[in-house]
Amino acid sequence: KVEGWRAVLGSTPEALALFRISLGFLLTCELVLRFQYLHVFYTDEGTMPLNLLLPRIDDLYKAVCFHCHFGELWQQQILLTIQVCVSILLTVGYKTRITSVISWYMYTSLILRCTWLYFILDRYFYYLLFLSMFLPLDERWSISRPTKKSEPSRLVLNPGTIGMKVLVLWIYLDAGGGKLLDPNKGWTYNADPLPALDTYTRHTVFARYLYGILGPEGLRLMTPTVVWVELLSCPLALVGSYLGSTFLAKLAIGLIWSLHFGISLSIRNSYLLSYVACCAWCVFLPIGWENIQSSKVRKKSLLALIGLLVSSLMVGGMGASNLWFETIGKDCSTGSLRQIWSTLLQNRWNVFIGAEEYVTWEIAPGMLADGSVVDVWGRKDHVDWSMPGTGAPCTSTARPGRWRSFPYIADLQGEDAEALWGYLCNQWDRENNAEQNPGRKLVKFNFFMLQADVLPNMGFSATRKRLVYSHECASSNQTTSDGDETAEISEEASNISDEL
């Protein structure tokens, strides 16, 4: 019977193989999607050209960030194509030690090339790929080592499996603890004015149906359960492993997978994040337990002992570095080193801590050379000030995905601002063939952030707006707005020409 601390801290080759396949597949999907953002975020024609980046980073940063040496689109396309090929090899189980190392390094380099884009999805890939380097991922269902039907299973226990389970435990203690300690008590039954689930289940078709079925009171009842599912699922899985109970282990995994599946259907742009979070739980799966045969502990060779020592030092070193960064590291780092550490040693997972107080979206009314007015941000020939569809989850629905990381509130100045805002001018002209159609050339635009408060019964307040930036494409003269311009607006009352 599989039980005890080896079951708590270990995993089976079958579970690790499923983790490899799911992680590799999701990584491949993420990298393929990244192609569409190469020009805007990774090239010299984009928002972060090398002539602005390189003077701000030191030799260590340049050594870690391989992507920081290439500014042409075709060069970034070649690098990303190589990265996709490596992720496919990892998925099918070819030389997994090597492909996991390459995948982790290249993903780290990709992150550092444009840290604007770094968010919790990248954190998942970063840590899961790091721990993958220490796991025997090719023992089952791989092209490197075909599995024999009669081959017995075993419990794999090494620094990689320990680190993986500790990581998952920390992720959900941090996430659930943040919700539990929310000073506004948004994840409690008595949340005032609205519980968190009431504010989040508004943005997709599935969410609206769920809202209609459960109603405000049903969502209020369900809200506290999310906190306890996050806090208790991992301990329950570990207890199940210790007792050798496949039922308890599967129950814990089923609960957390159901939670993430619901998130993926209820919140826009959360599919990959939700499924990568589920991927991490594969190491807890009790598959193959029934085929484990007791065997004598073999004496390890000198090479194996050295490998174990190196793995322990690297996994333990990462954990110690995370702790150092969260305690004293922020006070003694400067320059680009701080940027490296804040990106690569960040290990916090407290997202969706409180209820969503408002929804946010963006528009950018712009004037063309022929005098017509368009929405530059939405890439439309008309400007619509109304809330998009069913509401937007704190980001624009006009440009989803990595465009959500466009740093329009970063208050950039000088060359940085010109690179950022000038890109929208160049993009509009390029997509509308302004060279052949001079009347379609963008002259200037205003960038607005719009918000509406979340109200009971699927309601939203009147829209308020803030002028974030004004940009003149031809003369490159820019002006910024310091304060919020808050007003109730309607489609009929909006005079777009005056805004410009």
Tab-separated table of C-alpha atoms in Angstrom, residues 80-500:
chain	number	residue	atom	x	y	z
A	80	LEU	CA	10.432	32.056	-30.673
A	81	THR	CA	10.213	29.356	-33.342
A	82	ILE	CA	13.136	27.546	-31.697
A	83	GLN	CA	11.415	27.899	-28.349
A	84	VAL	CA	8.192	26.419	-29.751
A	85	CYS	CA	10.092	23.458	-31.215
A	86	VAL	CA	11.778	22.793	-27.875
A	87	SER	CA	8.435	22.931	-26.056
A	88	ILE	CA	7.001	20.400	-28.488
A	89	LEU	CA	9.962	18.094	-27.843
A	90	LEU	CA	9.332	18.473	-24.111
A	91	THR	CA	5.667	17.608	-24.605
A	92	VAL	CA	6.402	14.353	-26.425
A	93	GLY	CA	9.102	13.433	-23.925
A	94	TYR	CA	12.296	13.762	-25.956
A	95	LYS	CA	15.423	14.357	-23.844
A	96	THR	CA	13.323	15.994	-21.140
A	97	ARG	CA	16.262	17.015	-18.954
A	98	ILE	CA	17.752	19.027	-21.797
A	99	THR	CA	14.489	20.391	-23.226
A	100	SER	CA	13.259	21.488	-19.803
A	101	VAL	CA	16.527	23.356	-19.142
A	102	ILE	CA	16.384	25.078	-22.539
A	103	SER	CA	12.692	25.879	-22.133
A	104	TRP	CA	13.244	27.400	-18.697
A	105	TYR	CA	16.215	29.505	-19.800
A	106	MET	CA	14.552	30.771	-22.962
A	107	TYR	CA	11.349	31.609	-21.102
A	108	THR	CA	13.368	33.485	-18.494
A	109	SER	CA	15.112	35.437	-21.245
A	110	LEU	CA	11.785	36.161	-22.935
A	111	ILE	CA	10.390	37.525	-19.670
A	112	LEU	CA	13.338	39.856	-19.131
A	113	ARG	CA	13.210	41.275	-22.664
A	114	CYS	CA	9.967	43.073	-21.817
A	115	THR	CA	9.025	42.930	-18.145
A	116	TRP	CA	5.829	44.886	-18.831
A	117	LEU	CA	4.261	41.627	-19.923
A	118	TYR	CA	5.188	39.658	-16.813
A	119	PHE	CA	2.193	38.523	-14.787
A	120	ILE	CA	1.030	35.488	-12.850
A	121	LEU	CA	0.765	33.203	-15.913
A	122	ASP	CA	4.469	33.747	-16.602
A	123	ARG	CA	5.233	33.100	-12.943
A	124	TYR	CA	3.560	29.702	-13.228
A	125	PHE	CA	5.558	28.759	-16.327
A	126	TYR	CA	8.775	30.073	-14.797
A	127	TYR	CA	8.556	27.989	-11.611
A	128	LEU	CA	7.043	24.857	-13.168
A	129	LEU	CA	9.735	24.759	-15.848
A	130	PHE	CA	12.416	25.351	-13.237
A	131	LEU	CA	11.260	22.368	-11.163
A	132	SER	CA	10.823	20.274	-14.307
A	133	MET	CA	14.601	20.267	-14.710
A	134	PHE	CA	14.868	18.009	-11.645
A	135	LEU	CA	12.082	15.562	-12.492
A	136	PRO	CA	12.283	12.303	-14.476
A	137	LEU	CA	9.542	13.312	-16.898
A	138	ASP	CA	10.242	10.764	-19.622
A	139	GLU	CA	9.749	7.478	-17.793
A	140	ARG	CA	6.212	7.088	-19.137
A	141	TRP	CA	4.465	7.956	-22.403
A	142	SER	CA	7.514	9.471	-24.056
A	143	ILE	CA	9.308	8.887	-27.338
A	144	SER	CA	12.598	8.597	-25.487
A	145	ARG	CA	11.457	5.632	-23.471
A	146	PRO	CA	8.388	3.679	-24.625
A	147	THR	CA	6.421	2.225	-21.720
A	148	LYS	CA	6.004	-1.522	-21.430
A	149	LYS	CA	2.534	-2.710	-20.429
A	150	SER	CA	3.848	-4.923	-17.645
A	151	GLU	CA	6.312	-2.384	-16.301
A	152	PRO	CA	5.746	-1.764	-12.567
A	153	SER	CA	5.420	1.753	-11.240
A	154	ARG	CA	7.361	3.405	-8.436
A	155	LEU	CA	7.382	6.453	-6.203
A	156	VAL	CA	9.751	9.162	-7.378
A	157	LEU	CA	11.075	11.146	-4.426
A	158	ASN	CA	13.648	13.833	-5.075
A	159	PRO	CA	14.150	17.588	-4.578
A	160	GLY	CA	12.014	18.250	-7.660
A	161	THR	CA	8.918	16.438	-6.365
A	162	ILE	CA	9.353	17.968	-2.912
A	163	GLY	CA	9.759	21.432	-4.402
A	164	MET	CA	6.697	20.983	-6.611
A	165	LYS	CA	4.424	20.000	-3.756
A	166	VAL	CA	5.750	22.719	-1.482
A	167	LEU	CA	5.192	25.235	-4.276
A	168	VAL	CA	1.573	24.177	-4.786
A	169	LEU	CA	0.958	24.290	-1.048
A	170	TRP	CA	2.412	27.810	-0.873
A	171	ILE	CA	0.465	29.044	-3.911
A	172	TYR	CA	-2.900	28.229	-2.365
A	173	LEU	CA	-2.015	29.258	1.157
A	174	ASP	CA	-0.936	32.625	-0.222
A	175	ALA	CA	-3.960	33.001	-2.495
A	176	GLY	CA	-6.526	31.771	0.018
A	177	GLY	CA	-4.863	33.565	2.917
A	178	GLY	CA	-4.962	36.852	1.027
A	179	LYS	CA	-8.693	36.479	0.498
A	180	LEU	CA	-9.265	35.440	4.106
A	181	LEU	CA	-7.360	38.466	5.420
A	182	ASP	CA	-8.861	40.951	2.961
A	183	PRO	CA	-9.522	44.066	5.079
A	184	ASN	CA	-12.676	44.775	3.082
A	185	LYS	CA	-13.918	41.209	3.721
A	186	GLY	CA	-14.922	40.807	0.089
A	187	TRP	CA	-14.782	37.001	0.282
A	188	THR	CA	-17.130	36.644	3.244
A	189	TYR	CA	-20.868	36.070	3.326
A	190	ASN	CA	-21.425	39.465	4.942
A	191	ALA	CA	-19.372	41.359	2.363
A	192	ASP	CA	-20.591	44.915	1.927
A	193	PRO	CA	-21.785	46.042	-0.522
A	194	LEU	CA	-21.166	43.003	-2.738
A	195	PRO	CA	-19.373	39.665	-2.286
A	196	ALA	CA	-16.462	39.012	-4.606
A	197	LEU	CA	-18.158	36.362	-6.746
A	198	ASP	CA	-21.024	38.747	-7.470
A	199	THR	CA	-18.534	41.195	-8.988
A	200	TYR	CA	-16.485	38.666	-10.983
A	201	THR	CA	-19.270	36.584	-12.571
A	202	ARG	CA	-20.404	39.245	-15.023
A	203	HIS	CA	-18.014	39.233	-17.933
A	204	THR	CA	-18.744	36.172	-20.088
A	205	VAL	CA	-21.801	34.350	-21.393
A	206	PHE	CA	-21.206	31.495	-18.940
A	207	ALA	CA	-20.869	33.974	-16.074
A	208	ARG	CA	-24.156	35.653	-16.947
A	209	TYR	CA	-25.962	32.324	-17.063
A	210	LEU	CA	-24.394	31.374	-13.740
A	211	TYR	CA	-25.504	34.688	-12.277
A	212	GLY	CA	-29.017	34.091	-13.572
A	213	ILE	CA	-29.187	30.575	-12.126
A	214	LEU	CA	-27.709	31.255	-8.696
A	215	GLY	CA	-28.805	34.839	-8.252
A	216	PRO	CA	-27.144	37.337	-5.909
A	217	GLU	CA	-27.945	35.293	-2.800
A	218	GLY	CA	-26.543	32.086	-4.265
A	219	LEU	CA	-23.313	33.827	-5.203
A	220	ARG	CA	-23.117	35.314	-1.722
A	221	LEU	CA	-23.376	31.818	-0.259
A	222	MET	CA	-20.720	30.438	-2.625
A	223	THR	CA	-18.195	33.231	-2.107
A	224	PRO	CA	-16.678	31.972	1.194
A	225	THR	CA	-16.364	28.437	-0.194
A	226	VAL	CA	-13.758	29.623	-2.703
A	227	VAL	CA	-11.470	30.677	0.137
A	228	TRP	CA	-11.709	27.357	1.930
A	229	VAL	CA	-11.294	25.323	-1.247
A	230	GLU	CA	-8.020	27.167	-1.873
A	231	LEU	CA	-6.830	26.838	1.711
A	232	LEU	CA	-7.785	23.207	2.307
A	233	SER	CA	-7.433	21.399	-1.034
A	234	CYS	CA	-3.666	20.927	-0.863
A	235	PRO	CA	-3.615	19.834	2.812
A	236	LEU	CA	-6.433	17.411	2.000
A	237	ALA	CA	-4.451	15.962	-0.923
A	238	LEU	CA	-1.370	15.600	1.271
A	239	VAL	CA	-3.366	13.894	4.020
A	240	GLY	CA	-4.872	11.572	1.430
A	241	SER	CA	-1.403	10.702	0.182
A	242	TYR	CA	-0.141	10.064	3.705
A	243	LEU	CA	-3.064	7.749	4.447
A	244	GLY	CA	-2.867	6.082	1.053
A	245	SER	CA	-6.418	7.228	0.258
A	246	THR	CA	-6.943	7.726	-3.458
A	247	PHE	CA	-10.449	9.012	-2.691
A	248	LEU	CA	-9.213	11.941	-0.612
A	249	ALA	CA	-6.481	12.779	-3.110
A	250	LYS	CA	-8.890	12.722	-6.051
A	251	LEU	CA	-11.491	14.699	-4.083
A	252	ALA	CA	-8.983	17.486	-3.369
A	253	ILE	CA	-7.796	17.587	-6.974
A	254	GLY	CA	-11.371	17.527	-8.273
A	255	LEU	CA	-12.349	20.468	-6.076
A	256	ILE	CA	-9.467	22.668	-7.153
A	257	TRP	CA	-9.795	21.725	-10.821
A	258	SER	CA	-13.502	22.578	-10.699
A	259	LEU	CA	-12.646	25.950	-9.209
A	260	HIS	CA	-10.131	26.760	-11.953
A	261	PHE	CA	-12.432	25.471	-14.673
A	262	GLY	CA	-15.122	27.837	-13.394
A	263	ILE	CA	-12.638	30.726	-13.424
A	264	SER	CA	-11.675	29.973	-17.023
A	265	LEU	CA	-15.330	30.198	-18.079
A	266	SER	CA	-16.249	33.227	-15.981
A	267	ILE	CA	-13.351	35.661	-16.464
A	268	ARG	CA	-12.043	36.782	-19.823
A	269	ASN	CA	-8.503	35.936	-20.868
A	270	SER	CA	-8.057	33.434	-18.035
A	271	TYR	CA	-8.033	30.125	-19.925
A	272	LEU	CA	-4.296	29.516	-19.993
A	273	LEU	CA	-3.806	30.726	-16.435
A	274	SER	CA	-6.531	28.414	-15.121
A	275	TYR	CA	-5.286	25.365	-16.997
A	276	VAL	CA	-1.641	25.893	-16.052
A	277	ALA	CA	-2.761	26.072	-12.428
A	278	CYS	CA	-4.508	22.713	-12.927
A	279	CYS	CA	-1.359	21.329	-14.553
A	280	ALA	CA	0.624	21.822	-11.341
A	281	TRP	CA	-1.765	19.463	-9.544
A	282	CYS	CA	-0.908	16.533	-11.798
A	283	VAL	CA	1.963	15.578	-9.470
A	284	PHE	CA	-0.630	14.821	-6.755
A	285	LEU	CA	-2.559	12.344	-8.897
A	286	PRO	CA	-2.556	8.798	-7.454
A	287	ILE	CA	-2.345	7.180	-10.891
A	288	GLY	CA	-0.055	4.168	-10.956
A	289	TRP	CA	-0.347	3.559	-7.208
A	290	GLU	CA	-1.861	0.148	-7.796
A	291	ASN	CA	1.179	-0.951	-9.819
A	292	ILE	CA	3.810	0.087	-7.310
A	293	GLN	CA	5.852	-2.829	-6.066
A	294	SER	CA	7.969	-2.719	-2.950
A	295	SER	CA	11.654	-2.953	-3.699
A	296	LYS	CA	14.856	-2.781	-1.796
A	297	VAL	CA	16.565	0.578	-1.575
A	298	ARG	CA	19.550	0.441	-3.886
A	299	LYS	CA	22.815	2.111	-3.042
A	300	LYS	CA	23.244	5.250	-5.125
A	301	SER	CA	26.290	5.690	-7.317
A	302	LEU	CA	28.666	8.578	-6.801
A	303	LEU	CA	27.294	10.333	-9.893
A	304	ALA	CA	23.720	9.983	-8.591
A	305	LEU	CA	24.728	11.381	-5.201
A	306	ILE	CA	26.382	14.368	-6.870
A	307	GLY	CA	23.233	14.937	-8.936
A	308	LEU	CA	21.102	14.759	-5.814
A	309	LEU	CA	23.322	17.266	-4.052
A	310	VAL	CA	23.245	19.702	-6.980
A	311	SER	CA	19.473	19.375	-7.296
A	312	SER	CA	19.005	19.952	-3.573
A	313	LEU	CA	21.204	23.043	-3.669
A	314	MET	CA	19.424	24.530	-6.673
A	315	VAL	CA	15.875	23.849	-5.469
A	316	GLY	CA	16.734	24.894	-1.920
A	317	GLY	CA	18.587	27.915	-3.258
A	318	MET	CA	15.531	29.052	-5.185
A	319	GLY	CA	13.389	28.744	-2.071
A	320	ALA	CA	15.940	30.632	0.018
A	321	SER	CA	16.173	33.320	-2.667
A	322	ASN	CA	12.401	33.763	-2.640
A	323	LEU	CA	12.483	34.211	1.113
A	324	TRP	CA	15.430	36.622	0.888
A	325	PHE	CA	13.705	38.719	-1.751
A	326	GLU	CA	10.490	39.029	0.261
A	327	THR	CA	12.324	40.030	3.444
A	328	ILE	CA	15.549	41.999	2.979
A	329	GLY	CA	16.303	41.818	-0.739
A	330	LYS	CA	14.103	44.752	-1.719
A	331	ASP	CA	16.098	47.109	0.466
A	332	CYS	CA	19.590	46.279	-0.736
A	333	SER	CA	19.208	45.991	-4.507
A	334	THR	CA	19.602	48.719	-7.075
A	335	GLY	CA	19.365	49.277	-10.804
A	336	SER	CA	18.794	46.384	-13.177
A	337	LEU	CA	19.562	43.852	-10.450
A	338	ARG	CA	16.375	44.911	-8.730
A	339	GLN	CA	14.496	44.350	-11.966
A	340	ILE	CA	15.987	40.868	-12.308
A	341	TRP	CA	15.180	39.922	-8.749
A	342	SER	CA	11.705	41.431	-8.726
A	343	THR	CA	10.904	39.423	-11.843
A	344	LEU	CA	12.641	36.109	-11.234
A	345	LEU	CA	12.390	35.809	-7.446
A	346	GLN	CA	8.820	37.039	-7.037
A	347	ASN	CA	6.808	34.175	-5.537
A	348	ARG	CA	3.523	35.719	-4.466
A	349	TRP	CA	0.158	34.429	-5.658
A	350	ASN	CA	-2.382	36.591	-3.872
A	351	VAL	CA	-4.533	37.559	-6.856
A	352	PHE	CA	-8.261	38.353	-6.831
A	353	ILE	CA	-7.861	39.354	-3.200
A	354	GLY	CA	-10.900	41.607	-2.922
A	355	ALA	CA	-14.176	42.200	-4.663
A	356	GLU	CA	-14.004	44.026	-7.975
A	357	GLU	CA	-15.151	47.569	-7.263
A	358	TYR	CA	-15.317	48.719	-10.866
A	359	VAL	CA	-14.774	47.637	-14.456
A	360	THR	CA	-12.312	49.401	-16.726
A	361	TRP	CA	-11.940	49.752	-20.460
A	362	GLU	CA	-10.066	52.043	-22.825
A	363	ILE	CA	-10.722	54.042	-25.972
A	364	ALA	CA	-8.497	56.346	-28.003
A	365	PRO	CA	-10.433	58.744	-30.261
A	366	GLY	CA	-8.097	59.922	-32.978
A	367	MET	CA	-8.271	62.367	-35.880
A	368	LEU	CA	-7.160	61.378	-39.356
A	369	ALA	CA	-5.701	63.623	-42.028
A	370	ASP	CA	-9.070	63.752	-43.811
A	371	GLY	CA	-10.743	65.049	-40.627
A	372	SER	CA	-12.603	61.868	-39.733
A	373	VAL	CA	-12.582	60.537	-36.181
A	374	VAL	CA	-11.719	56.907	-35.345
A	375	ASP	CA	-10.983	54.746	-32.299
A	376	VAL	CA	-7.261	54.074	-32.512
A	377	TRP	CA	-7.225	51.632	-29.610
A	378	GLY	CA	-10.233	49.680	-30.846
A	379	ARG	CA	-9.039	49.878	-34.479
A	380	LYS	CA	-12.508	51.011	-35.533
A	381	ASP	CA	-13.811	53.781	-37.760
A	382	HIS	CA	-16.202	54.968	-35.068
A	383	VAL	CA	-15.876	55.832	-31.383
A	384	ASP	CA	-18.189	54.133	-28.885
A	385	TRP	CA	-18.087	55.476	-25.331
A	386	SER	CA	-20.478	52.885	-23.921
A	387	MET	CA	-19.369	49.920	-21.830
A	388	PRO	CA	-18.299	46.975	-23.999
A	389	GLY	CA	-20.894	44.232	-24.055
A	390	THR	CA	-21.159	42.534	-20.695
A	391	GLY	CA	-18.485	44.568	-18.949
A	392	ALA	CA	-14.727	44.234	-19.010
A	393	PRO	CA	-12.600	42.497	-16.358
A	394	CYS	CA	-10.365	45.453	-15.503
A	395	THR	CA	-8.921	45.430	-19.013
A	396	SER	CA	-9.938	46.495	-22.467
A	397	THR	CA	-11.948	44.065	-24.543
A	398	ALA	CA	-10.750	45.844	-27.700
A	399	ARG	CA	-7.229	44.476	-27.271
A	400	PRO	CA	-7.188	41.318	-25.149
A	401	GLY	CA	-4.308	39.018	-24.314
A	402	ARG	CA	-0.883	40.560	-23.806
A	403	TRP	CA	-2.229	43.953	-24.868
A	404	ARG	CA	-3.625	44.137	-21.334
A	405	SER	CA	-0.062	44.840	-20.229
A	406	PHE	CA	0.270	47.960	-22.400
A	407	PRO	CA	1.630	50.393	-19.765
A	408	TYR	CA	-0.595	53.356	-20.518
A	409	ILE	CA	-0.641	54.531	-16.885
A	410	ALA	CA	3.135	54.294	-16.418
A	411	ASP	CA	3.580	58.075	-16.870
A	412	LEU	CA	6.455	57.652	-19.323
A	413	GLN	CA	8.251	60.730	-20.563
A	414	GLY	CA	10.559	61.723	-23.406
A	415	GLU	CA	11.830	58.953	-25.653
A	416	ASP	CA	10.009	56.312	-23.629
A	417	ALA	CA	6.673	58.034	-24.178
A	418	GLU	CA	7.377	58.571	-27.859
A	419	ALA	CA	8.212	54.888	-28.345
A	420	LEU	CA	5.067	53.809	-26.495
A	421	TRP	CA	2.479	56.191	-27.926
A	422	GLY	CA	4.146	56.626	-31.283
A	423	TYR	CA	3.729	52.906	-31.871
A	424	LEU	CA	-0.053	53.339	-31.987
A	425	CYS	CA	0.389	56.013	-34.683
A	426	ASN	CA	2.683	53.806	-36.731
A	427	GLN	CA	0.462	50.774	-36.279
A	428	TRP	CA	-2.644	52.621	-37.471
A	429	ASP	CA	-0.839	54.014	-40.517
A	430	ARG	CA	0.622	50.618	-41.364
A	431	GLU	CA	-2.660	48.702	-41.012
A	432	ASN	CA	-4.575	51.340	-42.981
A	433	ASN	CA	-1.947	51.708	-45.716
A	434	ALA	CA	-1.568	55.430	-45.057
A	435	GLU	CA	1.229	55.771	-47.625
A	436	GLN	CA	-1.181	54.896	-50.410
A	437	ASN	CA	-4.151	56.591	-48.707
A	438	PRO	CA	-2.862	59.862	-47.169
A	439	GLY	CA	-6.307	60.712	-45.842
A	440	ARG	CA	-6.150	57.675	-43.525
A	441	LYS	CA	-2.971	58.906	-41.838
A	442	LEU	CA	-3.376	59.391	-38.080
A	443	VAL	CA	-2.657	62.945	-36.970
A	444	LYS	CA	-3.338	62.866	-33.232
A	445	PHE	CA	-5.302	60.993	-30.587
A	446	ASN	CA	-6.373	61.102	-26.962
A	447	PHE	CA	-6.167	58.003	-24.808
A	448	PHE	CA	-8.955	57.630	-22.232
A	449	MET	CA	-9.417	55.165	-19.397
A	450	LEU	CA	-13.107	54.670	-18.596
A	451	GLN	CA	-14.591	53.113	-15.475
A	452	ALA	CA	-17.956	52.158	-14.067
A	453	ASP	CA	-18.684	51.008	-10.529
A	454	VAL	CA	-20.069	47.508	-10.000
A	455	LEU	CA	-23.575	47.680	-8.518
A	456	PRO	CA	-26.010	45.002	-7.234
A	457	ASN	CA	-28.147	42.912	-9.577
A	458	MET	CA	-25.702	43.065	-12.525
A	459	GLY	CA	-25.845	46.854	-12.487
A	460	PHE	CA	-23.154	49.393	-13.257
A	461	SER	CA	-22.882	53.064	-12.426
A	462	ALA	CA	-22.664	55.910	-14.894
A	463	THR	CA	-19.378	55.931	-16.778
A	464	ARG	CA	-16.547	58.210	-15.727
A	465	LYS	CA	-13.474	58.929	-17.790
A	466	ARG	CA	-9.879	59.943	-17.327
A	467	LEU	CA	-7.713	61.481	-19.989
A	468	VAL	CA	-4.479	59.524	-19.723
A	469	TYR	CA	-2.461	60.951	-22.600
A	470	SER	CA	-2.664	63.226	-25.645
A	471	HIS	CA	-0.353	62.504	-28.531
A	472	GLU	CA	0.310	64.272	-31.819
A	473	CYS	CA	1.731	61.865	-34.324
A	474	ALA	CA	3.090	64.238	-36.947
A	475	SER	CA	4.881	66.752	-34.712
A	476	SER	CA	5.497	64.326	-31.805
A	477	ASN	CA	4.282	66.926	-29.315
A	478	GLN	CA	2.673	65.309	-26.314
A	479	THR	CA	0.837	66.578	-23.281
A	480	THR	CA	-0.280	64.650	-20.261
A	481	SER	CA	-3.177	65.059	-17.921
A	482	ASP	CA	-2.295	64.933	-14.228
A	483	GLY	CA	-5.672	64.479	-12.700
A	484	ASP	CA	-8.820	62.504	-13.258
A	485	GLU	CA	-11.437	63.999	-15.495
A	486	THR	CA	-14.531	62.461	-13.999
A	487	ALA	CA	-17.918	63.045	-15.527
A	488	GLU	CA	-21.045	61.261	-16.527
A	489	ILE	CA	-21.104	60.787	-20.253
A	490	SER	CA	-23.521	59.422	-22.762
A	491	GLU	CA	-23.174	58.650	-26.406
A	492	GLU	CA	-25.334	61.595	-27.422
A	493	ALA	CA	-23.538	64.121	-25.220
A	494	SER	CA	-19.994	63.157	-26.243
A	495	ASN	CA	-18.484	65.676	-28.627
A	496	ILE	CA	-15.492	63.777	-29.934
A	497	SER	CA	-14.141	66.688	-31.935
A	498	ASP	CA	-13.886	68.749	-28.751
A	499	GLU	CA	-12.082	65.862	-27.026
A	500	LEU	CA	-9.484	65.955	-29.771
